[in-house]
CSV table of C-alpha atoms in Angstrom, one decimal:
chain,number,residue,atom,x,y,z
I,1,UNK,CA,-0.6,-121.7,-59.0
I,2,UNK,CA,-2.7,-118.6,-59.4
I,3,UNK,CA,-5.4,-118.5,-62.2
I,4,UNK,CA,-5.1,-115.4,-64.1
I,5,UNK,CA,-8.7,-114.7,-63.5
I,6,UNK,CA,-7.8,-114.4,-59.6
I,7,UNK,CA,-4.7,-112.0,-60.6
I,8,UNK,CA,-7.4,-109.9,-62.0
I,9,UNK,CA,-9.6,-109.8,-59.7
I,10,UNK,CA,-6.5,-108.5,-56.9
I,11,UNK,CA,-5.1,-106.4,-58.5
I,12,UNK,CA,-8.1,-104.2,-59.6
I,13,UNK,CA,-8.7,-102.4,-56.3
I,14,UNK,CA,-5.1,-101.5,-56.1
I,15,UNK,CA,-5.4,-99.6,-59.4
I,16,UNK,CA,-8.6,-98.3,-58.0
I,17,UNK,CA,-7.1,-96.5,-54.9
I,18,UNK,CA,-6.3,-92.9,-55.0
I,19,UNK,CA,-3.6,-91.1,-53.6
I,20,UNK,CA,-4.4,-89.6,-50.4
I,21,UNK,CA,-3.6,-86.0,-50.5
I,22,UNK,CA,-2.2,-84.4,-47.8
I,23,UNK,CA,-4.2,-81.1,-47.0
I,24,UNK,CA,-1.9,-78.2,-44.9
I,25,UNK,CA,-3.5,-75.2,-43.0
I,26,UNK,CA,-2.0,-72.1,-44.4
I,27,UNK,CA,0.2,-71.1,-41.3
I,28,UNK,CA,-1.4,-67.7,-39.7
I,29,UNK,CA,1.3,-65.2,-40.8
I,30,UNK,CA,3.2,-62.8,-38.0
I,31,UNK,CA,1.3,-60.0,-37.2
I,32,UNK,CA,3.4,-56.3,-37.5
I,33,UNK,CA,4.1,-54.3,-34.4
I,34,UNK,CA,2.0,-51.3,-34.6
I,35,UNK,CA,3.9,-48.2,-34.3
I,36,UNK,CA,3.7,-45.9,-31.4
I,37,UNK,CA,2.0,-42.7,-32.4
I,38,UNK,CA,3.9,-39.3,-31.7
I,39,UNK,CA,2.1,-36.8,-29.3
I,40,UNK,CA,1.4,-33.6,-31.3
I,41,UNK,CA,0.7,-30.4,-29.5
I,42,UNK,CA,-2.1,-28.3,-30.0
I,43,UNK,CA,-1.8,-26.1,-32.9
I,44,UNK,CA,-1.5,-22.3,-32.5
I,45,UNK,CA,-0.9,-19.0,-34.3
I,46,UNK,CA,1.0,-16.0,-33.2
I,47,UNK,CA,-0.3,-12.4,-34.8
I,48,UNK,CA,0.2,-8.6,-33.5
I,49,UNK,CA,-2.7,-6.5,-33.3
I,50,UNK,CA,-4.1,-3.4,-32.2
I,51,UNK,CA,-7.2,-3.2,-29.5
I,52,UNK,CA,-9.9,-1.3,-31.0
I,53,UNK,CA,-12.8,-2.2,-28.5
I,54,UNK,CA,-12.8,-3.3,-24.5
I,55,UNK,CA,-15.6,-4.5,-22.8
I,56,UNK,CA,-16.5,-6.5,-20.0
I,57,UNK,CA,-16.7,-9.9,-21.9
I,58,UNK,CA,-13.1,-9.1,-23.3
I,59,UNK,CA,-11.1,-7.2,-26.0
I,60,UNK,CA,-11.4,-7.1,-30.0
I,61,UNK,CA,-8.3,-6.8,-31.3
I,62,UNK,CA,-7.5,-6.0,-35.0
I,63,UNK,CA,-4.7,-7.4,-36.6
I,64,UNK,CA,-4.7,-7.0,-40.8
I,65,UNK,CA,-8.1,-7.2,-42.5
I,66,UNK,CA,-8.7,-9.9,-39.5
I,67,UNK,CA,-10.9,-9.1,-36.1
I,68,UNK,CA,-11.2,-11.2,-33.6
I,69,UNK,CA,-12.4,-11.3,-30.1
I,70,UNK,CA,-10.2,-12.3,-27.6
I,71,UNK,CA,-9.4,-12.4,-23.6
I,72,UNK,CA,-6.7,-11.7,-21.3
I,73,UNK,CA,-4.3,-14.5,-20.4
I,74,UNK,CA,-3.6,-14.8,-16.8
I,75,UNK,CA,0.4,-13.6,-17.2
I,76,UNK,CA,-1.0,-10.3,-18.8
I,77,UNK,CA,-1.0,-8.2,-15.5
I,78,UNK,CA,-1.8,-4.8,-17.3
I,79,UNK,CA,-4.7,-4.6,-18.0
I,80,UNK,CA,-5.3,-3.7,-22.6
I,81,UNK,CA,-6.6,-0.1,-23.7
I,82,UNK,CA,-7.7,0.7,-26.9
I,83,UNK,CA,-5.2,1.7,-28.9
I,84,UNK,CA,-2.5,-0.6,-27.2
I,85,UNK,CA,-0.4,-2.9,-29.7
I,86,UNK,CA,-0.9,-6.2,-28.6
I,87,UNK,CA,0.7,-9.6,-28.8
I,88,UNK,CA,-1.9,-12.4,-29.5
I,89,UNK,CA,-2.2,-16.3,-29.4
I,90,UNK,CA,-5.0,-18.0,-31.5
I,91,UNK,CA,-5.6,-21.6,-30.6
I,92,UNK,CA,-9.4,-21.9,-32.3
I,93,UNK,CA,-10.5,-20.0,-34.8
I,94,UNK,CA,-12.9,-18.0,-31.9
I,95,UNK,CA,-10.5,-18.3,-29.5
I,96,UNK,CA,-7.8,-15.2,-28.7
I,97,UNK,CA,-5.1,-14.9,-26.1
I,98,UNK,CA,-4.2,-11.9,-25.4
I,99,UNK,CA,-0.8,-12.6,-24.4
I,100,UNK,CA,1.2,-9.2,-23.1
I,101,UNK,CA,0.9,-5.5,-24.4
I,102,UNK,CA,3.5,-4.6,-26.5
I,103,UNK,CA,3.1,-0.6,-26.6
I,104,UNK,CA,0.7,1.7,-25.5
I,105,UNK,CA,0.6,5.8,-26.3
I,106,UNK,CA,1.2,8.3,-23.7
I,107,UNK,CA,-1.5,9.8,-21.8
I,108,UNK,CA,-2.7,6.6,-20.6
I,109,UNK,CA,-2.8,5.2,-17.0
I,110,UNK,CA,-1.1,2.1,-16.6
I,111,UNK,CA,-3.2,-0.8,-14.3
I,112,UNK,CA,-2.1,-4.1,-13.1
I,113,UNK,CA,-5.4,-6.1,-13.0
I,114,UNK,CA,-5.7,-9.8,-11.1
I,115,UNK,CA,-8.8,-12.1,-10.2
I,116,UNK,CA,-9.0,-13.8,-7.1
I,117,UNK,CA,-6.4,-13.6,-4.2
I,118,UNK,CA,-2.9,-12.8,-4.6
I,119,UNK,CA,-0.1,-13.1,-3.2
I,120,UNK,CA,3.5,-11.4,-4.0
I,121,UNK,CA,6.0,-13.0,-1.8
I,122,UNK,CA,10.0,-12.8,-2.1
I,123,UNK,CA,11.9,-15.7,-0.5
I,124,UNK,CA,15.0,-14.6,-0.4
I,125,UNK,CA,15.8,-10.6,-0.2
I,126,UNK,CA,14.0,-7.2,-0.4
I,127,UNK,CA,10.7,-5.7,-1.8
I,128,UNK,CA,10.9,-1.8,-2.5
I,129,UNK,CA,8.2,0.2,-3.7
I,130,UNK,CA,9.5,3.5,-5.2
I,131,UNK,CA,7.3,6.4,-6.5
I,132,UNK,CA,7.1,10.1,-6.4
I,133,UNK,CA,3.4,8.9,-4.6
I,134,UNK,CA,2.4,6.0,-3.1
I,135,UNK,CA,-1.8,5.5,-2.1
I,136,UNK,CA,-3.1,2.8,-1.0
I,137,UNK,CA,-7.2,1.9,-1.2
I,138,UNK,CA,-8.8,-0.8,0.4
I,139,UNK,CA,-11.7,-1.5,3.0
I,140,UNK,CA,-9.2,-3.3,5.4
I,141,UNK,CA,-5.5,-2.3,5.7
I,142,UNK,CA,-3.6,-5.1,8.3
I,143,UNK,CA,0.0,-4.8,8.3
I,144,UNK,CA,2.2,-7.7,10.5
I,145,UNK,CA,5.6,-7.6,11.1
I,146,UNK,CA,8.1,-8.3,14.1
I,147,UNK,CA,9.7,-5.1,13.7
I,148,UNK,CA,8.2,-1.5,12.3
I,149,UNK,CA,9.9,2.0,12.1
I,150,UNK,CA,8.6,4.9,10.0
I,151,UNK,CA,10.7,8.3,9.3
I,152,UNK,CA,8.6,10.7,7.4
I,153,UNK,CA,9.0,14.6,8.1
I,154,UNK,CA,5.0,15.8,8.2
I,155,UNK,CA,2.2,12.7,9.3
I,156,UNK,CA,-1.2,13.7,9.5
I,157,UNK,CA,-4.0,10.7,10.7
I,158,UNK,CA,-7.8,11.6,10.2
I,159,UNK,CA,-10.2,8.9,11.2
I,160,UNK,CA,-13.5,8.9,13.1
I,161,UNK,CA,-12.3,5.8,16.1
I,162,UNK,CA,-8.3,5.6,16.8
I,163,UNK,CA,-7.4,2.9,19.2
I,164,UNK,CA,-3.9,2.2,20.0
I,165,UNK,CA,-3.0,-0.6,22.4
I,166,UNK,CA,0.2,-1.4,23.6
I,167,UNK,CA,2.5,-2.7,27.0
I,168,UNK,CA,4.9,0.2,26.8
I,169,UNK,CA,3.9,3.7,24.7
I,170,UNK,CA,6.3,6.6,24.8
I,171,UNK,CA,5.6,9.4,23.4
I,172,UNK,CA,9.0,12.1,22.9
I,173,UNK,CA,8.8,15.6,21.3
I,174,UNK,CA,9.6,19.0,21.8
I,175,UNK,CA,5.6,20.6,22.0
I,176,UNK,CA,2.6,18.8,22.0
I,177,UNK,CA,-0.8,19.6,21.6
I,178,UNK,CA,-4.6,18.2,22.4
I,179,UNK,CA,-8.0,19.4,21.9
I,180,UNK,CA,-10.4,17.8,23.2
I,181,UNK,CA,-14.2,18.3,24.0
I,182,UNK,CA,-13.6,15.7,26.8
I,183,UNK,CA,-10.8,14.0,28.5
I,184,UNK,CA,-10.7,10.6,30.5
I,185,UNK,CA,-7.6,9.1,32.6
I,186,UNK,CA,-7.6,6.1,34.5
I,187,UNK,CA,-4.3,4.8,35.9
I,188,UNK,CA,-2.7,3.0,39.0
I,189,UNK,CA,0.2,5.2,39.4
I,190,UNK,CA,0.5,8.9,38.1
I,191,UNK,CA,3.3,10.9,38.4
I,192,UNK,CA,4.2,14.2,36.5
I,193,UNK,CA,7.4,16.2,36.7
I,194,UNK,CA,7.4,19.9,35.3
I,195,UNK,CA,10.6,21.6,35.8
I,196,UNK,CA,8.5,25.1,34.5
I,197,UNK,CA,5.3,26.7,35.1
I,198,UNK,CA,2.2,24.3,35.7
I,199,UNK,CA,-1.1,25.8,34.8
I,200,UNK,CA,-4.6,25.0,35.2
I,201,UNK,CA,-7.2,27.2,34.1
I,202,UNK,CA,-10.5,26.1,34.2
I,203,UNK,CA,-13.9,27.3,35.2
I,204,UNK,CA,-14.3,25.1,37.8
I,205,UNK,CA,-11.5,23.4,39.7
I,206,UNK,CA,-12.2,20.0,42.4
I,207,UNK,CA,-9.4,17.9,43.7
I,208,UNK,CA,-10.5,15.0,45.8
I,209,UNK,CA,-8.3,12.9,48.1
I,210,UNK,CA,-9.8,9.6,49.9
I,211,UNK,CA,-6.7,10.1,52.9
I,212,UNK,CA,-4.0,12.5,52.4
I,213,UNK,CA,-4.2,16.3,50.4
I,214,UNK,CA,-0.9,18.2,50.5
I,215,UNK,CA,0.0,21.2,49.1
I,216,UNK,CA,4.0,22.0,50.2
I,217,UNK,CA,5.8,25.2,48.4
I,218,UNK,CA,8.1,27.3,49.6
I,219,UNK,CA,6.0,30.2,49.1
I,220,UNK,CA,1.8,29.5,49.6
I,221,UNK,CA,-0.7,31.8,48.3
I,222,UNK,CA,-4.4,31.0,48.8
I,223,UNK,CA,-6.5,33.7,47.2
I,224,UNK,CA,-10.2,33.9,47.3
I,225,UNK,CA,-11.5,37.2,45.9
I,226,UNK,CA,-15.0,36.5,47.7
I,227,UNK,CA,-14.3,34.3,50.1
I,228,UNK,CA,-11.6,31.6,51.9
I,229,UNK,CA,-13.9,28.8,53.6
I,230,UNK,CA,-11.4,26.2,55.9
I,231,UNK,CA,-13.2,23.4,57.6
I,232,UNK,CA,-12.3,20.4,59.5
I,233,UNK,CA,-12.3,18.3,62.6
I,234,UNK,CA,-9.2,20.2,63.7
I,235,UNK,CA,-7.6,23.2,61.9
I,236,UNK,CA,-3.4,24.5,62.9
I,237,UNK,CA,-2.1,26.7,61.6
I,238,UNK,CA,1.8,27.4,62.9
């Protein structure tokens, strides 16, 4: 049997105990997917002007109450004047396109302007140049082609050194005339037909065979007005 003194004594530490609490880790919460961000352009700004200054750093163009200084974009082949109308891009506040020229008064020469070294080339068809007169300027003119023909009516060539090299040269015409101070031929083979009258005037006249001179006519004149000099090893006449 259990004194109540002992009862005591047990059951104070169970009154004693606390209640373990349970602590919880807040739960780390589900972090959002972060958007994609959109690619925006570059911002520009369209505005017509006129050119009222050119210069070899570039153009000022007036558009409004608003000047700005501005370049020529690569697609503008002619070349701004002052006066022209002018479309622009701005895409910095001291940065100007000057993008193609919109009209320019009369009285002005046109010129298509490019840096560098160009090329025009047509893949599939014909190039044709058409003007009332076509010049071309340069230091070095090469032309290459397979096949070349010219038809002009009147062609006049005036150079200090002409050199013209080819396997076969033929020359066809109805007159032609040289002057020359002096005259070189060298060739292999040279034969000349004249159905006419061939002339040679000159002041003095030397033919020179190494084997065989002939002179064959159906009618032979030798004329000295001084005098007829024949010698050889053996002279006939008959």
């Amino acid at each position: 049997m259990t004194s109540p003194s002992n009862a005591t004594l047990s059951s104070s530490p169970a009154r004693g105990r606390r209640k373990a609490r349970t602590v919880t880790s807040p739960q780390p919460q589900p972090q959002q997917a972060q958007q994609p961000q959109q690619p925006q352009a570059i911002a520009a700004g369209w505005c017509v002007g006129t050119v009222s200054a050119c210069g070899p750093e570039g153009f000022a163009v007036l558009s409004g109450t608003l000047q700005r200084n501005g370049r020529r974009a690569a697609s503008c082949l002619l070349e701004p004047r002052v006066g022209d109308s002018v479309a622009c891009m701005e895409v910095a506040p001291k940065e100007l396109w000057i993008l193609a020229v919109l009209q320019r008064e009369g009285g002005q020469a046109h010129v298509l302007r490019l840096s560098g070294d160009t090329r025009v080339q047509v893949d599939d068809g014909a190039l044709t140049f058409a003007a009332p007169r076509l010049a071309l300027h340069g230091d070095q003119l090469e032309v290459r082609a397979r096949e070349g023909r010219m038809a002009v009516e009147s062609v006049e060539l005036v150079g200090r050194h002409l050199r013209v090299v080819g396997s076969v040269v033929k020359l066809v015409g109805s007159v032609l005339s040289t002057v020359m101070d002096r005259v070189s031929h060298y060739s292999r083979h040279y034969v000349r037909t004249t159905d006419g009258t061939d002339r040679v005037a000159a002041t003095h006249v030397e033919c020179e065979a190494r084997q065989l001179l002939r002179l064959s006519g159906e009618h032979t004149l030798v004329n000295g007005e001084k005098l007829v000099k024949t010698r050889g090893g053996q002279i006939h006449f008959g």
